[in-house]
Structures are given as structure tokens and as C-alpha cells.
Amino acid sequence: MSKIQEKLAHAQVTFNEALIALEEARKVYEKGSGKAYAALLEHQENLRAKITSNEAAAEVATAEFKRLLAIANYEKTKAVKDVLFHKNDALAIAEELRAVLSESQKAALNLKLTASREARTYATVYGYAYTAYARLEIYRVLAECEEPLARAIALVCHVSVAHEHNLELTRGDLMTHRLDFLCTTLKEMALARPEAAQKPCIPELGTLDLGPFADRKFVSPVDVFKQRHALEAAAQA
């Protein structure tokens, strides 16, 4: 087995191990804290929508109350009492919903910290798996054209590079110097590929779905402490 074949085999083992770790990290996050935290955020968003709806209803009822009260010459008629009830009802519901939302936000902080930590781990492991895949692909291609490529590069050992006699280089450094053109060419070829402009989706890796942490704004225990303090201060204001 050649050196490239050995490296290819090792790269395959590394990639297989990375896939196992990725699947575990994905399951922990997507089936556990990530799913629970996303559901909690959705619940909070529903609460906010209901608060907004009730506040809007209260504003409409307030305007109607003033209008009907003026029409009734400021007497408490049935129409006035009905619209006043709707106004107060909407305000009371909005206030209660705000209290529920505040408690939900405070209760969610521990879950947020756990979900953030597991999302970060998931993203990191995904990055490792992507790196393992990229290296595996390189060794796979090298293995496919190993003999002709090695022969072509070996010829460069005897190529004279202009002004190299003026360079203070070791034998290894000299070979690297002589291969500069190859590195430049490979770089140009790679950068011309669409995969260089936009990271491709690798079927073997699946999609990295971080849900609430798609922006990668992970939180630390200190962040959570500050957020809890801010919520408590707001509740006391």
C-alpha cells in the first residue's frame, strides 16, 4: 500500500468517526434542547401576538367608549358599559399575558443556555466532519491519479528555476520553491469552481440546522446571568 493509499484509508476512518459524532450531536440538539427551546420561543411569540392583538382591541374600544359616552351625554348607558367592558377586558388580558410572557422568559434562560451549548457543539462537530470530508476528497482524487501525478511532480526536481542559485534554501525548501507554480495553478483552478464561492451542501453530512441559533449568537453563563438580571429589573420597574 502506497503512502497516499494509507492516508486515504486513514482519512476514511477519520471521516466515518466524524459522521458518528455528527449524528450524535445532531440528535442531542435537534431532538432535545434545540427542539424544546424552539417550541418555547414559538410559544412566546404567540403570547406577543396575543398581547399586541388585545392592546389594539383596547385602543379601538377606548376610542369607541369615548365616542359613545359623548353621544350618551356622559351617561352610563348599556352601550357605554358594553364597550367599557370590552376595553377593560382587553387591557386585563394583555396585562396577564405580559406577566405570563415575563415568567416564561425567565424560566427559559436555563434551557436557552443548554440549547446554546449543544448548538455550539453541533456546529463545531459539523465543521470537523466537513473538514474530514474535504480531506478525504483530496486523498481520494490523489489516489486516483497517484502514479502519473507523482511522476510529473518528480520531474520538477530537476527543473532549474531562475535565480535559484541566489537563494539560500535547503533541499526541501528548494523543492517547495520549484513547486510554487503548481500550488498557484491548483489555487487558480480551485477558486474558479462554484464551490469556492459558496459552501456546497454535502449529502453525507446533511443540513446544519441550528434553529434559534442559526445566527450563531451563542450565549454564555454570564450572558444568561445578565439577561436574568435585566428581566427581573424590568419586572420591578
PDB file of C-alpha atoms in Angstrom:
ATOM      1  CA  MET A   1       0.000   0.000   0.000  1.00  0.00           C
ATOM      2  CA  SER A   2       1.405   3.371  -1.042  1.00  0.00           C
ATOM      3  CA  LYS A   3       1.629   6.386   1.265  1.00  0.00           C
ATOM      4  CA  ILE A   4      -1.339   8.002  -0.455  1.00  0.00           C
ATOM      5  CA  GLN A   5      -3.393   4.839  -0.110  1.00  0.00           C
ATOM      6  CA  GLU A   6      -2.528   4.716   3.592  1.00  0.00           C
ATOM      7  CA  LYS A   7      -3.531   8.346   4.030  1.00  0.00           C
ATOM      8  CA  LEU A   8      -6.736   7.715   2.100  1.00  0.00           C
ATOM      9  CA  ALA A   9      -7.598   4.805   4.379  1.00  0.00           C
ATOM     10  CA  HIS A  10      -6.852   6.886   7.447  1.00  0.00           C
ATOM     11  CA  ALA A  11      -8.927   9.776   6.070  1.00  0.00           C
ATOM     12  CA  GLN A  12     -11.830   7.400   5.503  1.00  0.00           C
ATOM     13  CA  VAL A  13     -11.663   6.185   9.093  1.00  0.00           C
ATOM     14  CA  THR A  14     -11.498   9.763  10.347  1.00  0.00           C
ATOM     15  CA  PHE A  15     -14.498  10.723   8.231  1.00  0.00           C
ATOM     16  CA  ASN A  16     -16.518   7.721   9.420  1.00  0.00           C
ATOM     17  CA  GLU A  17     -15.794   8.638  13.034  1.00  0.00           C
ATOM     18  CA  ALA A  18     -16.725  12.248  12.317  1.00  0.00           C
ATOM     19  CA  LEU A  19     -20.071  11.137  10.867  1.00  0.00           C
ATOM     20  CA  ILE A  20     -20.845   9.132  14.009  1.00  0.00           C
ATOM     21  CA  ALA A  21     -20.004  12.130  16.216  1.00  0.00           C
ATOM     22  CA  LEU A  22     -22.062  14.408  13.971  1.00  0.00           C
ATOM     23  CA  GLU A  23     -25.111  12.182  14.130  1.00  0.00           C
ATOM     24  CA  GLU A  24     -24.893  12.066  17.917  1.00  0.00           C
ATOM     25  CA  ALA A  25     -24.513  15.855  18.217  1.00  0.00           C
ATOM     26  CA  ARG A  26     -27.403  16.374  15.792  1.00  0.00           C
ATOM     27  CA  LYS A  27     -29.670  14.038  17.746  1.00  0.00           C
ATOM     28  CA  VAL A  28     -28.808  15.637  21.083  1.00  0.00           C
ATOM     29  CA  TYR A  29     -29.592  19.116  19.799  1.00  0.00           C
ATOM     30  CA  GLU A  30     -32.438  18.598  17.320  1.00  0.00           C
ATOM     31  CA  LYS A  31     -34.343  16.055  19.409  1.00  0.00           C
ATOM     32  CA  GLY A  32     -33.568  17.602  22.775  1.00  0.00           C
ATOM     33  CA  SER A  33     -32.796  21.132  23.907  1.00  0.00           C
ATOM     34  CA  GLY A  34     -32.922  22.660  20.427  1.00  0.00           C
ATOM     35  CA  LYS A  35     -36.417  21.355  19.787  1.00  0.00           C
ATOM     36  CA  ALA A  36     -37.636  22.319  23.261  1.00  0.00           C
ATOM     37  CA  TYR A  37     -36.161  25.814  23.068  1.00  0.00           C
ATOM     38  CA  ALA A  38     -37.571  26.422  19.579  1.00  0.00           C
ATOM     39  CA  ALA A  39     -41.023  25.378  20.810  1.00  0.00           C
ATOM     40  CA  LEU A  40     -40.724  27.709  23.791  1.00  0.00           C
ATOM     41  CA  LEU A  41     -39.729  30.629  21.553  1.00  0.00           C
ATOM     42  CA  GLU A  42     -42.731  29.897  19.342  1.00  0.00           C
ATOM     43  CA  HIS A  43     -44.960  29.907  22.431  1.00  0.00           C
ATOM     44  CA  GLN A  44     -43.524  33.269  23.484  1.00  0.00           C
ATOM     45  CA  GLU A  45     -44.061  34.673  20.009  1.00  0.00           C
ATOM     46  CA  ASN A  46     -47.714  33.576  20.186  1.00  0.00           C
ATOM     47  CA  LEU A  47     -48.016  35.371  23.522  1.00  0.00           C
ATOM     48  CA  ARG A  48     -46.588  38.540  21.997  1.00  0.00           C
ATOM     49  CA  ALA A  49     -49.044  38.325  19.107  1.00  0.00           C
ATOM     50  CA  LYS A  50     -51.943  37.965  21.554  1.00  0.00           C
ATOM     51  CA  ILE A  51     -50.672  40.892  23.620  1.00  0.00           C
ATOM     52  CA  THR A  52     -50.493  43.057  20.502  1.00  0.00           C
ATOM     53  CA  SER A  53     -53.967  41.949  19.445  1.00  0.00           C
ATOM     54  CA  ASN A  54     -55.510  42.741  22.826  1.00  0.00           C
ATOM     55  CA  GLU A  55     -53.726  46.090  23.066  1.00  0.00           C
ATOM     56  CA  ALA A  56     -55.059  47.009  19.634  1.00  0.00           C
ATOM     57  CA  ALA A  57     -58.557  45.909  20.675  1.00  0.00           C
ATOM     58  CA  ALA A  58     -58.272  48.039  23.818  1.00  0.00           C
ATOM     59  CA  GLU A  59     -57.312  51.083  21.755  1.00  0.00           C
ATOM     60  CA  VAL A  60     -60.296  50.605  19.463  1.00  0.00           C
ATOM     61  CA  ALA A  61     -62.600  50.059  22.435  1.00  0.00           C
ATOM     62  CA  THR A  62     -61.226  53.166  24.170  1.00  0.00           C
ATOM     63  CA  ALA A  63     -61.962  55.332  21.159  1.00  0.00           C
ATOM     64  CA  GLU A  64     -65.436  53.826  20.841  1.00  0.00           C
ATOM     65  CA  PHE A  65     -66.058  54.266  24.565  1.00  0.00           C
ATOM     66  CA  LYS A  66     -65.249  57.971  24.356  1.00  0.00           C
ATOM     67  CA  ARG A  67     -67.448  58.370  21.304  1.00  0.00           C
ATOM     68  CA  LEU A  68     -70.447  56.565  22.801  1.00  0.00           C
ATOM     69  CA  LEU A  69     -70.039  58.296  26.162  1.00  0.00           C
ATOM     70  CA  ALA A  70     -70.191  61.691  24.459  1.00  0.00           C
ATOM     71  CA  ILE A  71     -73.227  60.656  22.450  1.00  0.00           C
ATOM     72  CA  ALA A  72     -74.950  59.477  25.664  1.00  0.00           C
ATOM     73  CA  ASN A  73     -74.243  62.863  27.236  1.00  0.00           C
ATOM     74  CA  TYR A  74     -71.800  61.128  29.565  1.00  0.00           C
ATOM     75  CA  GLU A  75     -74.410  58.796  30.986  1.00  0.00           C
ATOM     76  CA  LYS A  76     -73.569  55.141  31.665  1.00  0.00           C
ATOM     77  CA  THR A  77     -75.838  53.575  29.075  1.00  0.00           C
ATOM     78  CA  LYS A  78     -75.806  49.891  28.176  1.00  0.00           C
ATOM     79  CA  ALA A  79     -73.809  50.607  25.020  1.00  0.00           C
ATOM     80  CA  VAL A  80     -71.281  52.570  27.040  1.00  0.00           C
ATOM     81  CA  LYS A  81     -70.982  49.831  29.664  1.00  0.00           C
ATOM     82  CA  ASP A  82     -70.609  47.144  26.972  1.00  0.00           C
ATOM     83  CA  VAL A  83     -67.755  48.894  25.195  1.00  0.00           C
ATOM     84  CA  LEU A  84     -66.151  49.740  28.548  1.00  0.00           C
ATOM     85  CA  PHE A  85     -66.265  46.064  29.436  1.00  0.00           C
ATOM     86  CA  HIS A  86     -64.555  45.137  26.147  1.00  0.00           C
ATOM     87  CA  LYS A  87     -61.883  47.785  26.754  1.00  0.00           C
ATOM     88  CA  ASN A  88     -61.127  46.661  30.313  1.00  0.00           C
ATOM     89  CA  ASP A  89     -61.311  43.016  29.300  1.00  0.00           C
ATOM     90  CA  ALA A  90     -58.719  43.523  26.561  1.00  0.00           C
ATOM     91  CA  LEU A  91     -56.437  45.527  28.879  1.00  0.00           C
ATOM     92  CA  ALA A  92     -56.675  42.906  31.625  1.00  0.00           C
ATOM     93  CA  ILE A  93     -55.906  40.059  29.237  1.00  0.00           C
ATOM     94  CA  ALA A  94     -52.949  41.952  27.762  1.00  0.00           C
ATOM     95  CA  GLU A  95     -51.591  42.629  31.243  1.00  0.00           C
ATOM     96  CA  GLU A  96     -51.925  38.991  32.262  1.00  0.00           C
ATOM     97  CA  LEU A  97     -50.278  37.851  29.052  1.00  0.00           C
ATOM     98  CA  ARG A  98     -47.355  40.198  29.694  1.00  0.00           C
ATOM     99  CA  ALA A  99     -46.903  38.625  33.131  1.00  0.00           C
ATOM    100  CA  VAL A 100     -47.035  35.135  31.634  1.00  0.00           C
ATOM    101  CA  LEU A 101     -44.504  36.138  28.959  1.00  0.00           C
ATOM    102  CA  SER A 102     -42.155  37.584  31.568  1.00  0.00           C
ATOM    103  CA  GLU A 103     -42.252  34.397  33.627  1.00  0.00           C
ATOM    104  CA  SER A 104     -41.746  32.312  30.503  1.00  0.00           C
ATOM    105  CA  GLN A 105     -38.701  34.369  29.524  1.00  0.00           C
ATOM    106  CA  LYS A 106     -37.118  33.938  32.953  1.00  0.00           C
ATOM    107  CA  ALA A 107     -37.895  30.217  33.025  1.00  0.00           C
ATOM    108  CA  ALA A 108     -36.434  29.800  29.531  1.00  0.00           C
ATOM    109  CA  LEU A 109     -32.964  31.066  30.407  1.00  0.00           C
ATOM    110  CA  ASN A 110     -31.606  27.757  31.704  1.00  0.00           C
ATOM    111  CA  LEU A 111     -32.980  25.958  28.667  1.00  0.00           C
ATOM    112  CA  LYS A 112     -31.507  28.671  26.439  1.00  0.00           C
ATOM    113  CA  LEU A 113     -28.073  28.107  27.960  1.00  0.00           C
ATOM    114  CA  THR A 114     -28.280  24.345  27.452  1.00  0.00           C
ATOM    115  CA  ALA A 115     -29.570  24.709  23.898  1.00  0.00           C
ATOM    116  CA  SER A 116     -26.847  27.235  23.091  1.00  0.00           C
ATOM    117  CA  ARG A 117     -24.119  24.958  24.409  1.00  0.00           C
ATOM    118  CA  GLU A 118     -25.426  21.968  22.451  1.00  0.00           C
ATOM    119  CA  ALA A 119     -25.938  24.079  19.311  1.00  0.00           C
ATOM    120  CA  ARG A 120     -22.326  25.255  19.528  1.00  0.00           C
ATOM    121  CA  THR A 121     -21.153  21.654  19.920  1.00  0.00           C
ATOM    122  CA  TYR A 122     -23.296  20.599  16.975  1.00  0.00           C
ATOM    123  CA  ALA A 123     -21.857  23.385  14.783  1.00  0.00           C
ATOM    124  CA  THR A 124     -18.303  22.545  15.842  1.00  0.00           C
ATOM    125  CA  VAL A 125     -18.718  18.831  15.168  1.00  0.00           C
ATOM    126  CA  TYR A 126     -20.299  19.635  11.812  1.00  0.00           C
ATOM    127  CA  GLY A 127     -17.237  21.724  10.981  1.00  0.00           C
ATOM    128  CA  TYR A 128     -14.950  18.831  11.905  1.00  0.00           C
ATOM    129  CA  ALA A 129     -16.978  16.475   9.710  1.00  0.00           C
ATOM    130  CA  TYR A 130     -16.827  18.905   6.791  1.00  0.00           C
ATOM    131  CA  THR A 131     -13.046  19.183   7.192  1.00  0.00           C
ATOM    132  CA  ALA A 132     -12.734  15.399   7.304  1.00  0.00           C
ATOM    133  CA  TYR A 133     -14.844  15.125   4.148  1.00  0.00           C
ATOM    134  CA  ALA A 134     -12.784  17.736   2.274  1.00  0.00           C
ATOM    135  CA  ARG A 135      -9.528  15.981   3.163  1.00  0.00           C
ATOM    136  CA  LEU A 136     -10.970  12.618   2.225  1.00  0.00           C
ATOM    137  CA  GLU A 137     -11.947  14.003  -1.186  1.00  0.00           C
ATOM    138  CA  ILE A 138      -8.432  15.312  -1.753  1.00  0.00           C
ATOM    139  CA  TYR A 139      -6.825  11.976  -0.887  1.00  0.00           C
ATOM    140  CA  ARG A 140      -9.391  10.150  -2.999  1.00  0.00           C
ATOM    141  CA  VAL A 141      -8.537  12.246  -6.065  1.00  0.00           C
ATOM    142  CA  LEU A 142      -4.799  11.940  -5.397  1.00  0.00           C
ATOM    143  CA  ALA A 143      -5.138   8.171  -5.125  1.00  0.00           C
ATOM    144  CA  GLU A 144      -6.951   8.002  -8.460  1.00  0.00           C
ATOM    145  CA  CYS A 145      -4.103   9.717 -10.319  1.00  0.00           C
ATOM    146  CA  GLU A 146      -1.269   8.861  -7.971  1.00  0.00           C
ATOM    147  CA  GLU A 147       1.260   7.433 -10.428  1.00  0.00           C
ATOM    148  CA  PRO A 148       1.070   9.999 -13.258  1.00  0.00           C
ATOM    149  CA  LEU A 149       0.818  12.899 -10.824  1.00  0.00           C
ATOM    150  CA  ALA A 150       3.771  11.720  -8.746  1.00  0.00           C
ATOM    151  CA  ARG A 151       5.854  11.213 -11.897  1.00  0.00           C
ATOM    152  CA  ALA A 152       5.017  14.676 -13.236  1.00  0.00           C
ATOM    153  CA  ILE A 153       5.891  16.322  -9.938  1.00  0.00           C
ATOM    154  CA  ALA A 154       9.097  14.269  -9.631  1.00  0.00           C
ATOM    155  CA  LEU A 155      10.282  15.755 -12.917  1.00  0.00           C
ATOM    156  CA  VAL A 156      10.257  19.163 -11.248  1.00  0.00           C
ATOM    157  CA  CYS A 157      13.128  18.014  -9.030  1.00  0.00           C
ATOM    158  CA  HIS A 158      15.430  18.624 -11.985  1.00  0.00           C
ATOM    159  CA  VAL A 159      13.944  21.894 -13.201  1.00  0.00           C
ATOM    160  CA  SER A 160      16.101  24.991 -12.980  1.00  0.00           C
ATOM    161  CA  VAL A 161      14.290  27.952 -11.511  1.00  0.00           C
ATOM    162  CA  ALA A 162      15.539  31.367 -12.500  1.00  0.00           C
ATOM    163  CA  HIS A 163      17.801  32.974  -9.907  1.00  0.00           C
ATOM    164  CA  GLU A 164      17.509  29.981  -7.556  1.00  0.00           C
ATOM    165  CA  HIS A 165      21.284  29.917  -7.256  1.00  0.00           C
ATOM    166  CA  ASN A 166      20.994  33.204  -5.383  1.00  0.00           C
ATOM    167  CA  LEU A 167      18.587  31.743  -2.835  1.00  0.00           C
ATOM    168  CA  GLU A 168      19.802  30.336   0.452  1.00  0.00           C
ATOM    169  CA  LEU A 169      17.486  27.319   0.528  1.00  0.00           C
ATOM    170  CA  THR A 170      17.728  23.780   1.874  1.00  0.00           C
ATOM    171  CA  ARG A 171      16.979  20.925  -0.470  1.00  0.00           C
ATOM    172  CA  GLY A 172      13.409  20.706   0.834  1.00  0.00           C
ATOM    173  CA  ASP A 173      12.885  24.436   0.568  1.00  0.00           C
ATOM    174  CA  LEU A 174      14.265  24.376  -2.959  1.00  0.00           C
ATOM    175  CA  MET A 175      11.706  21.766  -3.986  1.00  0.00           C
ATOM    176  CA  THR A 176       8.946  23.857  -2.464  1.00  0.00           C
ATOM    177  CA  HIS A 177      10.245  26.850  -4.382  1.00  0.00           C
ATOM    178  CA  ARG A 178      10.229  24.860  -7.615  1.00  0.00           C
ATOM    179  CA  LEU A 179       6.613  23.752  -6.994  1.00  0.00           C
ATOM    180  CA  ASP A 180       5.282  27.277  -6.490  1.00  0.00           C
ATOM    181  CA  PHE A 181       3.807  27.242  -9.987  1.00  0.00           C
ATOM    182  CA  LEU A 182       1.875  24.066  -9.191  1.00  0.00           C
ATOM    183  CA  CYS A 183       0.420  25.497  -5.989  1.00  0.00           C
ATOM    184  CA  THR A 184      -0.535  28.672  -7.854  1.00  0.00           C
ATOM    185  CA  THR A 185      -2.190  26.697 -10.635  1.00  0.00           C
ATOM    186  CA  LEU A 186      -4.135  24.489  -8.243  1.00  0.00           C
ATOM    187  CA  LYS A 187      -5.271  27.549  -6.305  1.00  0.00           C
ATOM    188  CA  GLU A 188      -6.485  29.235  -9.502  1.00  0.00           C
ATOM    189  CA  MET A 189      -8.347  26.076 -10.519  1.00  0.00           C
ATOM    190  CA  ALA A 190      -9.975  25.766  -7.111  1.00  0.00           C
ATOM    191  CA  LEU A 191     -11.041  29.401  -6.879  1.00  0.00           C
ATOM    192  CA  ALA A 192     -12.678  29.134 -10.312  1.00  0.00           C
ATOM    193  CA  ARG A 193     -15.025  26.460  -9.006  1.00  0.00           C
ATOM    194  CA  PRO A 194     -18.519  27.448  -7.735  1.00  0.00           C
ATOM    195  CA  GLU A 195     -17.815  25.506  -4.541  1.00  0.00           C
ATOM    196  CA  ALA A 196     -15.176  28.098  -3.652  1.00  0.00           C
ATOM    197  CA  ALA A 197     -17.682  30.946  -3.834  1.00  0.00           C
ATOM    198  CA  GLN A 198     -20.441  29.200  -1.922  1.00  0.00           C
ATOM    199  CA  LYS A 199     -20.080  26.341   0.519  1.00  0.00           C
ATOM    200  CA  PRO A 200     -21.768  23.329  -1.046  1.00  0.00           C
ATOM    201  CA  CYS A 201     -24.289  21.053   0.613  1.00  0.00           C
ATOM    202  CA  ILE A 202     -22.683  17.672   1.272  1.00  0.00           C
ATOM    203  CA  PRO A 203     -25.355  14.923   1.220  1.00  0.00           C
ATOM    204  CA  GLU A 204     -23.328  12.704   3.527  1.00  0.00           C
ATOM    205  CA  LEU A 205     -23.307  15.439   6.183  1.00  0.00           C
ATOM    206  CA  GLY A 206     -26.898  16.555   5.887  1.00  0.00           C
ATOM    207  CA  THR A 207     -28.023  20.101   6.651  1.00  0.00           C
ATOM    208  CA  LEU A 208     -26.738  22.029   9.634  1.00  0.00           C
ATOM    209  CA  ASP A 209     -29.955  23.372  11.169  1.00  0.00           C
ATOM    210  CA  LEU A 210     -29.227  25.380  14.305  1.00  0.00           C
ATOM    211  CA  GLY A 211     -32.807  26.650  14.611  1.00  0.00           C
ATOM    212  CA  PRO A 212     -32.902  29.564  17.093  1.00  0.00           C
ATOM    213  CA  PHE A 213     -29.115  29.812  16.883  1.00  0.00           C
ATOM    214  CA  ALA A 214     -28.879  29.984  13.099  1.00  0.00           C
ATOM    215  CA  ASP A 215     -27.129  33.346  13.518  1.00  0.00           C
ATOM    216  CA  ARG A 216     -24.600  31.582  15.788  1.00  0.00           C
ATOM    217  CA  LYS A 217     -25.152  34.089  18.573  1.00  0.00           C
ATOM    218  CA  PHE A 218     -24.466  31.562  21.298  1.00  0.00           C
ATOM    219  CA  VAL A 219     -24.766  32.560  24.939  1.00  0.00           C
ATOM    220  CA  SER A 220     -22.548  32.007  27.952  1.00  0.00           C
ATOM    221  CA  PRO A 221     -23.488  31.637  31.632  1.00  0.00           C
ATOM    222  CA  VAL A 222     -22.515  35.285  32.068  1.00  0.00           C
ATOM    223  CA  ASP A 223     -24.881  36.305  29.250  1.00  0.00           C
ATOM    224  CA  VAL A 224     -27.719  34.381  30.878  1.00  0.00           C
ATOM    225  CA  PHE A 225     -26.990  35.963  34.255  1.00  0.00           C
ATOM    226  CA  LYS A 226     -27.157  39.437  32.700  1.00  0.00           C
ATOM    227  CA  GLN A 227     -30.381  38.606  30.869  1.00  0.00           C
ATOM    228  CA  ARG A 228     -31.992  37.253  34.038  1.00  0.00           C
ATOM    229  CA  HIS A 229     -30.976  40.398  35.928  1.00  0.00           C
ATOM    230  CA  ALA A 230     -32.432  42.592  33.158  1.00  0.00           C
ATOM    231  CA  LEU A 231     -35.738  40.696  33.208  1.00  0.00           C
ATOM    232  CA  GLU A 232     -36.012  40.974  36.993  1.00  0.00           C
ATOM    233  CA  ALA A 233     -35.226  44.691  36.851  1.00  0.00           C
ATOM    234  CA  ALA A 234     -37.856  45.207  34.163  1.00  0.00           C
ATOM    235  CA  ALA A 235     -40.441  43.303  36.205  1.00  0.00           C
ATOM    236  CA  GLN A 236     -39.799  45.529  39.239  1.00  0.00           C
ATOM    237  CA  ALA A 237     -39.901  48.773  37.240  1.00  0.00           C
TER     238      ALA A 237
END
